[in-house]
Amino acid sequence: MKKRRVQYANAAASDRSASRKESLLTSALRWLGIDTSRAQYAYGRDPRFGFISESRVADTWTRTTCGYCSVGCGMLVGTKDGHPVAARGNPDHPVNRGKLCPKGLSEHLMVESPGRATTPLYRRGGRGTQLEPISWDEALDLMTSRIGSIQQRFGNNALGVISTGQLLTEEFYTLGKLVQLGFGTRNYDGNTTLCMASAVSGYKLSFGSDGPPGAYADLETADVVLLIGANIADNHPILCNRLRKRPGQVLIVADPRVTKTAMMADLHLPVKPRSDIALLNGIAHILLRDGLIDRAYIDAHAEGFEAFVEFAADFTPEAVSATTGLSTETLEHVAHLYGRASSAFIGWTMGVNHSTQGAVTVAAINNLAILTGNIGRTGGAPFSITGQCNAMGSRESSFTSALPGYRRFENAQDRRDLAGIWNVSEDSLPTARGLAYPDIIEAAVKGQIKALWIIATNPVVSFPNLKLLEQAFESTEFVVVQDGFYPTPTMDYADLVLPAAIWGEKEGTYTNSERRISKVNAFAVPPGEARRDFDIFLALAERLGAKGSLFLGWSSTHDAWLEWQRVSAGRLCDYSSFTWQQIEEQGGAQWGGDRLYRDGIFPRENGRALLHRVPCLPFVEQPDHEFDLILNTGRTVEHWHTRTKTGAVAMLDAMQPNAWLEMNPADAERLSLSQHDRVTVCSRRSSVRNVELRITGIVAPGQVFMPFHFAEQNSNLVTLGAFDPISREPNYKQCAVRVERTR
Ligand SMILES: Nc1nc2c(c(=O)[nH]1)N[C@H]1C(S)=C(S)[C@@H](COP(=O)(O)OP(=O)(O)OC[C@H]3O[C@@H](n4cnc5c(=O)[nH]c(N)nc54)[C@H](O)[C@@H]3O)O[C@H]1N2
Ligand SMILES: Nc1nc2c(c(=O)[nH]1)N[C@H]1C(S)=C(S)[C@@H](COP(=O)(O)OP(=O)(O)OC[C@H]3O[C@@H](n4cnc5c(=O)[nH]c(N)nc54)[C@H](O)[C@@H]3O)O[C@H]1N2
Ligand code: SF4
Ligand SMILES: [Mo]
């Protein structure tokens, strides 16, 4: 009786989100061929779907922030006797207003899944033998002594550290300090270089600093929203709710595929792969030709206008039409829509960043915003939609692409300030960034990096050109993998495994794409002996004898937060004026306010934004007679990256249990392939076997697409190890392949 009342109270409180949850589940079930008229029954009783049955009525609800993507939805997780049993959107959170996507809705099911790492493991007998359980004391002693021995023999920089965008900001801040000042290596980077690095570099090129200027609210107020290489319907689903709030808003999507987002658009631009720069310069050409620019803004706030005008003259609609495959009428139409809009928003994600020309493509996007003054005001922004829950926190507080607080390695004053706050000698701070992720891997192949510490990333599935990565592992002496799950494909190469607590088990903050700092809270205890990353970092500092000098008196992530506030004070990414409590109560707070650069003053020496002349070059590996198709790789809504998490959620896994290859009917006919054939995708580097063929008009002739989520059919066996010279980001979106029936 009592139980029933609790259930009713919960149901009433979550009214709207529950009906949303039901409709999502119902459609998921229908998709699986399950009778949805009985769906209520099915997911009340069926353990695979695990919702709503009486034994799962929560006794406590914890406010937190979703740990998957960078949208940063606020959520409530229900626990019963300390175990997570339900999740719903936080109706008071300004980002999602009570809604969650399928991953958020099922996130609590992942935390207690059987695949969690629970004990430290060591390959005592060396490579080729089994990983065996050991104690934490032994694990940490081994880690510091083996790395210490390598650093003594080969120098401090023989250690490479590769982290992630999925820790707490407080953990990133602690890790950066530990790596640079404790282990004393400069060779520290993260999977963010596989992801956001081009956006960071592009913002720096144009504006002098990283930092996305706009806000999600711009998606509601803009006249025109142009999404380039961003499939938000799959990858940032809750952002879709922000569109179409304004009558007459026009949504334009540039993507070589007819993605779910392209299907939502008023105008889909099926650009030829990597012709985006031509498209952007072509739009600039028409804006200049037809006087659709904001001359007053340019005169007051931009640099390089005359040279840019001269440069853009060559990008005539005819020339751009030939490069992009779009008609001249379409180009004129898009440029006029953009130029005449009272506010225009450009959002982009990996279709732009994952390129050897990623950073400069971002600069070409910024050019359009500068030319039309669509920056620093409501509805107008060049906006990098980030990827992971806390890629932003890593960019701001860590040591990977900048000193903490967006300080520059090269800037003596910046180094002096930081050394002053930390009370360390200025010489202990590096004057240039160390090796970026792909360069750490290359240095390992060459035998220059001898030890790797991999934290919360799974490179065996996510790094391009797996064959080269394998060589890197083979040439190292010692590899540590610190992860919340076991086994992961990367652990096959580990000498030492450290089991980590994950989302739901730790407290701190994440910063989302719109610079919103949101509170993350614990509702469960880590399984077995798993420890929080923060506690692992402190324990290592202790063993290095650096706890007192670097983290004096610290015991919780809140101590790290307080110091990070002081380090960020007065910087563009200033966290100093918010307390954890305020952040939690207000549903987060945006550093820098709702929009950056309202005054048109940019953090460059002369305060002006720079217009870049960006040539459009063909992508690196063009198809030829032997490898005749262009392979594009990416994501689907049900899965998160390498599936350590979503593979553990039965409902999500059942929806997309294996990899597939999308191919246009014209190519399938030419190759005599049929729907659902098992195919092999071959490139110059290797091949992936046994991929399900899906023949569909979603991809254009000459192109194929494959998700990169599946270790079993690993797309990164065939992808290309080519990197942007500025950002070092991989060119994941185009390489030349051949497709044949699997024999
Ligand atoms: N469900 C789910 N959501 C996620 C993630 C996930 O794994 N699963 N990961 C998160 C992370 S870390 C990230 S970085 C984001 C990524 O989010 P997105 O960038 O949206 O994801 P992708 O599918 O990698 O690529 C986006 C699109 O780029 C297009 N593209 C390829 N080549 C070109 C080109 O030459 N020009 C243009 N204009 N477009 C091109 C592809 O066709 C694809 O549709 O998603 C985040 N959200
Ligand atoms: N072909 C191709 N490859 C790609 C991409 C593509 O589009 N195409 N996209 C690239 C992009 S944008 C990205 S961001 C990368 C992502 O690639 P990865 O970073 O390799 O992917 P994840 O599966 O998110 O890996 C995170 C790991 O951290 C663990 N983990 C989660 N939370 C915690 C925690 O709190 N602590 C610890 N210690 N571990 C934790 C998870 O179990 C998982 O093993 O992939 C890149 N690779
Ligand atoms: S949109 Fe992103 S942040 Fe929101 S629930 Fe889905 S995965 Fe989580
Ligand atoms: Mo990413």
PDB file of N, CA and C in Angstrom, residues 345-415:
ATOM      1  N   PHE A 345      23.126  31.735 -37.276  1.00  0.00           N
ATOM      2  CA  PHE A 345      23.893  30.869 -36.389  1.00  0.00           C
ATOM      3  C   PHE A 345      24.539  29.782 -37.238  1.00  0.00           C
ATOM      4  N   ILE A 346      25.846  29.547 -37.049  1.00  0.00           N
ATOM      5  CA  ILE A 346      26.472  28.395 -37.705  1.00  0.00           C
ATOM      6  C   ILE A 346      26.955  27.447 -36.626  1.00  0.00           C
ATOM      7  N   GLY A 347      26.450  26.225 -36.647  1.00  0.00           N
ATOM      8  CA  GLY A 347      26.917  25.196 -35.716  1.00  0.00           C
ATOM      9  C   GLY A 347      27.648  24.131 -36.509  1.00  0.00           C
ATOM     10  N   TRP A 348      28.718  23.621 -35.937  1.00  0.00           N
ATOM     11  CA  TRP A 348      29.411  22.530 -36.631  1.00  0.00           C
ATOM     12  C   TRP A 348      29.931  21.527 -35.620  1.00  0.00           C
ATOM     13  N   THR A 349      30.205  20.326 -36.128  1.00  0.00           N
ATOM     14  CA  THR A 349      30.797  19.302 -35.270  1.00  0.00           C
ATOM     15  C   THR A 349      31.844  18.539 -36.085  1.00  0.00           C
ATOM     16  N   MET A 350      31.778  17.214 -36.122  1.00  0.00           N
ATOM     17  CA  MET A 350      32.920  16.448 -36.620  1.00  0.00           C
ATOM     18  C   MET A 350      33.061  16.414 -38.149  1.00  0.00           C
ATOM     19  N   GLY A 351      31.976  16.715 -38.863  1.00  0.00           N
ATOM     20  CA  GLY A 351      32.110  16.803 -40.320  1.00  0.00           C
ATOM     21  C   GLY A 351      33.074  17.920 -40.708  1.00  0.00           C
ATOM     22  N   VAL A 352      33.311  18.843 -39.799  1.00  0.00           N
ATOM     23  CA  VAL A 352      34.288  19.915 -40.022  1.00  0.00           C
ATOM     24  C   VAL A 352      35.624  19.572 -39.356  1.00  0.00           C
ATOM     25  N   ASN A 353      35.561  19.202 -38.079  1.00  0.00           N
ATOM     26  CA  ASN A 353      36.811  19.038 -37.311  1.00  0.00           C
ATOM     27  C   ASN A 353      37.663  17.852 -37.766  1.00  0.00           C
ATOM     28  N   HIS A 354      37.003  16.756 -38.185  1.00  0.00           N
ATOM     29  CA  HIS A 354      37.736  15.531 -38.535  1.00  0.00           C
ATOM     30  C   HIS A 354      38.360  15.622 -39.912  1.00  0.00           C
ATOM     31  N   SER A 355      39.314  16.533 -40.059  1.00  0.00           N
ATOM     32  CA  SER A 355      39.872  16.761 -41.383  1.00  0.00           C
ATOM     33  C   SER A 355      41.280  17.317 -41.256  1.00  0.00           C
ATOM     34  N   THR A 356      42.114  17.036 -42.234  1.00  0.00           N
ATOM     35  CA  THR A 356      43.456  17.647 -42.236  1.00  0.00           C
ATOM     36  C   THR A 356      43.354  19.156 -42.446  1.00  0.00           C
ATOM     37  N   GLN A 357      42.177  19.633 -42.859  1.00  0.00           N
ATOM     38  CA  GLN A 357      41.960  21.082 -42.981  1.00  0.00           C
ATOM     39  C   GLN A 357      40.945  21.583 -41.950  1.00  0.00           C
ATOM     40  N   GLY A 358      40.828  20.854 -40.837  1.00  0.00           N
ATOM     41  CA  GLY A 358      39.800  21.177 -39.850  1.00  0.00           C
ATOM     42  C   GLY A 358      39.935  22.580 -39.265  1.00  0.00           C
ATOM     43  N   ALA A 359      41.122  22.909 -38.774  1.00  0.00           N
ATOM     44  CA  ALA A 359      41.307  24.205 -38.101  1.00  0.00           C
ATOM     45  C   ALA A 359      40.998  25.355 -39.063  1.00  0.00           C
ATOM     46  N   VAL A 360      41.472  25.257 -40.288  1.00  0.00           N
ATOM     47  CA  VAL A 360      41.234  26.370 -41.217  1.00  0.00           C
ATOM     48  C   VAL A 360      39.781  26.386 -41.704  1.00  0.00           C
ATOM     49  N   THR A 361      39.127  25.230 -41.730  1.00  0.00           N
ATOM     50  CA  THR A 361      37.696  25.246 -42.075  1.00  0.00           C
ATOM     51  C   THR A 361      36.934  26.030 -41.001  1.00  0.00           C
ATOM     52  N   VAL A 362      37.326  25.831 -39.740  1.00  0.00           N
ATOM     53  CA  VAL A 362      36.705  26.592 -38.656  1.00  0.00           C
ATOM     54  C   VAL A 362      36.956  28.090 -38.876  1.00  0.00           C
ATOM     55  N   ALA A 363      38.165  28.438 -39.280  1.00  0.00           N
ATOM     56  CA  ALA A 363      38.458  29.857 -39.546  1.00  0.00           C
ATOM     57  C   ALA A 363      37.571  30.385 -40.687  1.00  0.00           C
ATOM     58  N   ALA A 364      37.309  29.544 -41.687  1.00  0.00           N
ATOM     59  CA  ALA A 364      36.448  29.967 -42.807  1.00  0.00           C
ATOM     60  C   ALA A 364      35.003  30.165 -42.333  1.00  0.00           C
ATOM     61  N   ILE A 365      34.567  29.347 -41.367  1.00  0.00           N
ATOM     62  CA  ILE A 365      33.239  29.546 -40.759  1.00  0.00           C
ATOM     63  C   ILE A 365      33.226  30.882 -40.011  1.00  0.00           C
ATOM     64  N   ASN A 366      34.272  31.094 -39.207  1.00  0.00           N
ATOM     65  CA  ASN A 366      34.349  32.342 -38.433  1.00  0.00           C
ATOM     66  C   ASN A 366      34.323  33.558 -39.360  1.00  0.00           C
ATOM     67  N   ASN A 367      34.959  33.434 -40.543  1.00  0.00           N
ATOM     68  CA  ASN A 367      34.958  34.551 -41.506  1.00  0.00           C
ATOM     69  C   ASN A 367      33.538  35.039 -41.779  1.00  0.00           C
ATOM     70  N   LEU A 368      32.614  34.088 -42.011  1.00  0.00           N
ATOM     71  CA  LEU A 368      31.234  34.482 -42.347  1.00  0.00           C
ATOM     72  C   LEU A 368      30.603  35.255 -41.192  1.00  0.00           C
ATOM     73  N   ALA A 369      30.876  34.790 -39.968  1.00  0.00           N
ATOM     74  CA  ALA A 369      30.312  35.469 -38.793  1.00  0.00           C
ATOM     75  C   ALA A 369      30.898  36.870 -38.658  1.00  0.00           C
ATOM     76  N   ILE A 370      32.187  36.992 -38.923  1.00  0.00           N
ATOM     77  CA  ILE A 370      32.838  38.314 -38.797  1.00  0.00           C
ATOM     78  C   ILE A 370      32.291  39.257 -39.880  1.00  0.00           C
ATOM     79  N   LEU A 371      32.193  38.765 -41.102  1.00  0.00           N
ATOM     80  CA  LEU A 371      31.746  39.616 -42.223  1.00  0.00           C
ATOM     81  C   LEU A 371      30.337  40.171 -41.994  1.00  0.00           C
ATOM     82  N   THR A 372      29.501  39.393 -41.308  1.00  0.00           N
ATOM     83  CA  THR A 372      28.105  39.810 -41.127  1.00  0.00           C
ATOM     84  C   THR A 372      27.821  40.286 -39.700  1.00  0.00           C
ATOM     85  N   GLY A 373      28.867  40.354 -38.876  1.00  0.00           N
ATOM     86  CA  GLY A 373      28.674  40.786 -37.485  1.00  0.00           C
ATOM     87  C   GLY A 373      27.813  39.830 -36.679  1.00  0.00           C
ATOM     88  N   ASN A 374      27.799  38.567 -37.098  1.00  0.00           N
ATOM     89  CA  ASN A 374      26.992  37.576 -36.374  1.00  0.00           C
ATOM     90  C   ASN A 374      27.798  36.924 -35.273  1.00  0.00           C
ATOM     91  N   ILE A 375      28.204  37.747 -34.342  1.00  0.00           N
ATOM     92  CA  ILE A 375      28.992  37.229 -33.225  1.00  0.00           C
ATOM     93  C   ILE A 375      28.796  38.143 -32.020  1.00  0.00           C
ATOM     94  N   GLY A 376      28.669  37.524 -30.862  1.00  0.00           N
ATOM     95  CA  GLY A 376      28.490  38.316 -29.643  1.00  0.00           C
ATOM     96  C   GLY A 376      27.112  38.927 -29.524  1.00  0.00           C
ATOM     97  N   ARG A 377      26.161  38.423 -30.303  1.00  0.00           N
ATOM     98  CA  ARG A 377      24.800  38.945 -30.132  1.00  0.00           C
ATOM     99  C   ARG A 377      23.779  37.816 -30.237  1.00  0.00           C
ATOM    100  N   THR A 378      22.590  38.108 -29.757  1.00  0.00           N
ATOM    101  CA  THR A 378      21.558  37.089 -29.675  1.00  0.00           C
ATOM    102  C   THR A 378      21.277  36.474 -31.041  1.00  0.00           C
ATOM    103  N   GLY A 379      21.353  35.172 -31.122  1.00  0.00           N
ATOM    104  CA  GLY A 379      21.019  34.465 -32.362  1.00  0.00           C
ATOM    105  C   GLY A 379      22.172  34.336 -33.338  1.00  0.00           C
ATOM    106  N   GLY A 380      23.234  35.098 -33.139  1.00  0.00           N
ATOM    107  CA  GLY A 380      24.338  35.057 -34.094  1.00  0.00           C
ATOM    108  C   GLY A 380      25.595  34.509 -33.452  1.00  0.00           C
ATOM    109  N   ALA A 381      26.121  33.391 -33.986  1.00  0.00           N
ATOM    110  CA  ALA A 381      27.363  32.859 -33.434  1.00  0.00           C
ATOM    111  C   ALA A 381      27.973  31.830 -34.369  1.00  0.00           C
ATOM    112  N   PRO A 382      29.303  31.770 -34.405  1.00  0.00           N
ATOM    113  CA  PRO A 382      29.969  30.600 -34.988  1.00  0.00           C
ATOM    114  C   PRO A 382      30.191  29.642 -33.831  1.00  0.00           C
ATOM    115  N   PHE A 383      29.494  28.534 -33.806  1.00  0.00           N
ATOM    116  CA  PHE A 383      29.358  27.741 -32.587  1.00  0.00           C
ATOM    117  C   PHE A 383      29.816  26.305 -32.775  1.00  0.00           C
ATOM    118  N   SER A 384      30.912  25.969 -32.120  1.00  0.00           N
ATOM    119  CA  SER A 384      31.394  24.587 -32.134  1.00  0.00           C
ATOM    120  C   SER A 384      30.566  23.785 -31.133  1.00  0.00           C
ATOM    121  N   ILE A 385      29.815  22.814 -31.630  1.00  0.00           N
ATOM    122  CA  ILE A 385      29.083  21.933 -30.724  1.00  0.00           C
ATOM    123  C   ILE A 385      30.091  20.875 -30.274  1.00  0.00           C
ATOM    124  N   THR A 386      30.394  20.841 -28.981  1.00  0.00           N
ATOM    125  CA  THR A 386      31.433  19.913 -28.539  1.00  0.00           C
ATOM    126  C   THR A 386      30.875  18.494 -28.463  1.00  0.00           C
ATOM    127  N   GLY A 387      31.700  17.559 -28.040  1.00  0.00           N
ATOM    128  CA  GLY A 387      31.299  16.155 -28.108  1.00  0.00           C
ATOM    129  C   GLY A 387      31.024  15.527 -26.762  1.00  0.00           C
ATOM    130  N   GLN A 388      32.088  15.360 -25.964  1.00  0.00           N
ATOM    131  CA  GLN A 388      31.966  14.638 -24.701  1.00  0.00           C
ATOM    132  C   GLN A 388      31.439  15.560 -23.604  1.00  0.00           C
ATOM    133  N   CYS A 389      30.925  14.908 -22.542  1.00  0.00           N
ATOM    134  CA  CYS A 389      30.283  15.645 -21.444  1.00  0.00           C
ATOM    135  C   CYS A 389      31.167  16.748 -20.889  1.00  0.00           C
ATOM    136  N   ASN A 390      32.487  16.526 -20.886  1.00  0.00           N
ATOM    137  CA  ASN A 390      33.330  17.556 -20.286  1.00  0.00           C
ATOM    138  C   ASN A 390      34.582  17.838 -21.106  1.00  0.00           C
ATOM    139  N   ALA A 391      34.433  17.798 -22.424  1.00  0.00           N
ATOM    140  CA  ALA A 391      35.545  18.184 -23.295  1.00  0.00           C
ATOM    141  C   ALA A 391      35.943  19.626 -22.990  1.00  0.00           C
ATOM    142  N   MET A 392      34.951  20.449 -22.672  1.00  0.00           N
ATOM    143  CA  MET A 392      35.230  21.858 -22.392  1.00  0.00           C
ATOM    144  C   MET A 392      36.063  22.003 -21.121  1.00  0.00           C
ATOM    145  N   GLY A 393      35.708  21.265 -20.085  1.00  0.00           N
ATOM    146  CA  GLY A 393      36.450  21.354 -18.829  1.00  0.00           C
ATOM    147  C   GLY A 393      37.913  20.994 -19.040  1.00  0.00           C
ATOM    148  N   SER A 394      38.145  20.007 -19.892  1.00  0.00           N
ATOM    149  CA  SER A 394      39.506  19.595 -20.182  1.00  0.00           C
ATOM    150  C   SER A 394      40.254  20.699 -20.935  1.00  0.00           C
ATOM    151  N   ARG A 395      39.573  21.308 -21.913  1.00  0.00           N
ATOM    152  CA  ARG A 395      40.191  22.389 -22.691  1.00  0.00           C
ATOM    153  C   ARG A 395      40.611  23.547 -21.796  1.00  0.00           C
ATOM    154  N   GLU A 396      39.802  23.814 -20.769  1.00  0.00           N
ATOM    155  CA  GLU A 396      40.005  25.015 -19.969  1.00  0.00           C
ATOM    156  C   GLU A 396      40.993  24.806 -18.825  1.00  0.00           C
ATOM    157  N   SER A 397      40.886  23.641 -18.148  1.00  0.00           N
ATOM    158  CA  SER A 397      41.589  23.514 -16.875  1.00  0.00           C
ATOM    159  C   SER A 397      42.832  22.648 -16.963  1.00  0.00           C
ATOM    160  N   SER A 398      42.994  21.958 -18.077  1.00  0.00           N
ATOM    161  CA  SER A 398      44.075  20.987 -18.142  1.00  0.00           C
ATOM    162  C   SER A 398      45.294  21.601 -18.809  1.00  0.00           C
ATOM    163  N   PHE A 399      46.235  20.770 -19.122  1.00  0.00           N
ATOM    164  CA  PHE A 399      47.510  21.245 -19.643  1.00  0.00           C
ATOM    165  C   PHE A 399      47.719  20.807 -21.079  1.00  0.00           C
ATOM    166  N   THR A 400      46.680  20.363 -21.760  1.00  0.00           N
ATOM    167  CA  THR A 400      46.938  19.702 -23.032  1.00  0.00           C
ATOM    168  C   THR A 400      47.251  20.695 -24.149  1.00  0.00           C
ATOM    169  N   SER A 401      46.286  21.530 -24.525  1.00  0.00           N
ATOM    170  CA  SER A 401      46.570  22.450 -25.630  1.00  0.00           C
ATOM    171  C   SER A 401      46.891  23.859 -25.137  1.00  0.00           C
ATOM    172  N   ALA A 402      46.741  24.105 -23.841  1.00  0.00           N
ATOM    173  CA  ALA A 402      47.093  25.410 -23.274  1.00  0.00           C
ATOM    174  C   ALA A 402      47.426  25.200 -21.803  1.00  0.00           C
ATOM    175  N   LEU A 403      48.023  26.198 -21.175  1.00  0.00           N
ATOM    176  CA  LEU A 403      48.177  26.154 -19.717  1.00  0.00           C
ATOM    177  C   LEU A 403      46.793  26.394 -19.112  1.00  0.00           C
ATOM    178  N   PRO A 404      46.553  25.934 -17.866  1.00  0.00           N
ATOM    179  CA  PRO A 404      45.227  26.108 -17.274  1.00  0.00           C
ATOM    180  C   PRO A 404      44.735  27.562 -17.347  1.00  0.00           C
ATOM    181  N   GLY A 405      43.450  27.700 -17.641  1.00  0.00           N
ATOM    182  CA  GLY A 405      42.850  29.033 -17.741  1.00  0.00           C
ATOM    183  C   GLY A 405      43.136  29.691 -19.089  1.00  0.00           C
ATOM    184  N   TYR A 406      43.232  28.875 -20.154  1.00  0.00           N
ATOM    185  CA  TYR A 406      43.526  29.385 -21.505  1.00  0.00           C
ATOM    186  C   TYR A 406      44.790  30.248 -21.513  1.00  0.00           C
ATOM    187  N   ARG A 407      45.760  29.928 -20.631  1.00  0.00           N
ATOM    188  CA  ARG A 407      47.031  30.668 -20.676  1.00  0.00           C
ATOM    189  C   ARG A 407      47.903  30.044 -21.752  1.00  0.00           C
ATOM    190  N   ARG A 408      48.765  30.872 -22.328  1.00  0.00           N
ATOM    191  CA  ARG A 408      49.600  30.368 -23.408  1.00  0.00           C
ATOM    192  C   ARG A 408      50.962  29.896 -22.914  1.00  0.00           C
ATOM    193  N   PHE A 409      51.382  28.727 -23.406  1.00  0.00           N
ATOM    194  CA  PHE A 409      52.716  28.228 -23.057  1.00  0.00           C
ATOM    195  C   PHE A 409      53.779  29.264 -23.401  1.00  0.00           C
ATOM    196  N   GLU A 410      53.615  29.885 -24.586  1.00  0.00           N
ATOM    197  CA  GLU A 410      54.651  30.760 -25.125  1.00  0.00           C
ATOM    198  C   GLU A 410      54.712  32.105 -24.412  1.00  0.00           C
ATOM    199  N   ASN A 411      53.672  32.428 -23.641  1.00  0.00           N
ATOM    200  CA  ASN A 411      53.580  33.762 -23.060  1.00  0.00           C
ATOM    201  C   ASN A 411      54.215  33.795 -21.656  1.00  0.00           C
ATOM    202  N   ALA A 412      55.337  34.559 -21.546  1.00  0.00           N
ATOM    203  CA  ALA A 412      56.100  34.569 -20.290  1.00  0.00           C
ATOM    204  C   ALA A 412      55.242  35.080 -19.130  1.00  0.00           C
ATOM    205  N   GLN A 413      54.416  36.083 -19.398  1.00  0.00           N
ATOM    206  CA  GLN A 413      53.570  36.640 -18.333  1.00  0.00           C
ATOM    207  C   GLN A 413      52.585  35.582 -17.832  1.00  0.00           C
ATOM    208  N   ASP A 414      52.003  34.849 -18.782  1.00  0.00           N
ATOM    209  CA  ASP A 414      51.064  33.782 -18.407  1.00  0.00           C
ATOM    210  C   ASP A 414      51.745  32.749 -17.511  1.00  0.00           C
ATOM    211  N   ARG A 415      52.968  32.384 -17.876  1.00  0.00           N
ATOM    212  CA  ARG A 415      53.703  31.379 -17.073  1.00  0.00           C
ATOM    213  C   ARG A 415      54.026  31.936 -15.691  1.00  0.00           C
TER     214      ARG A 415
END
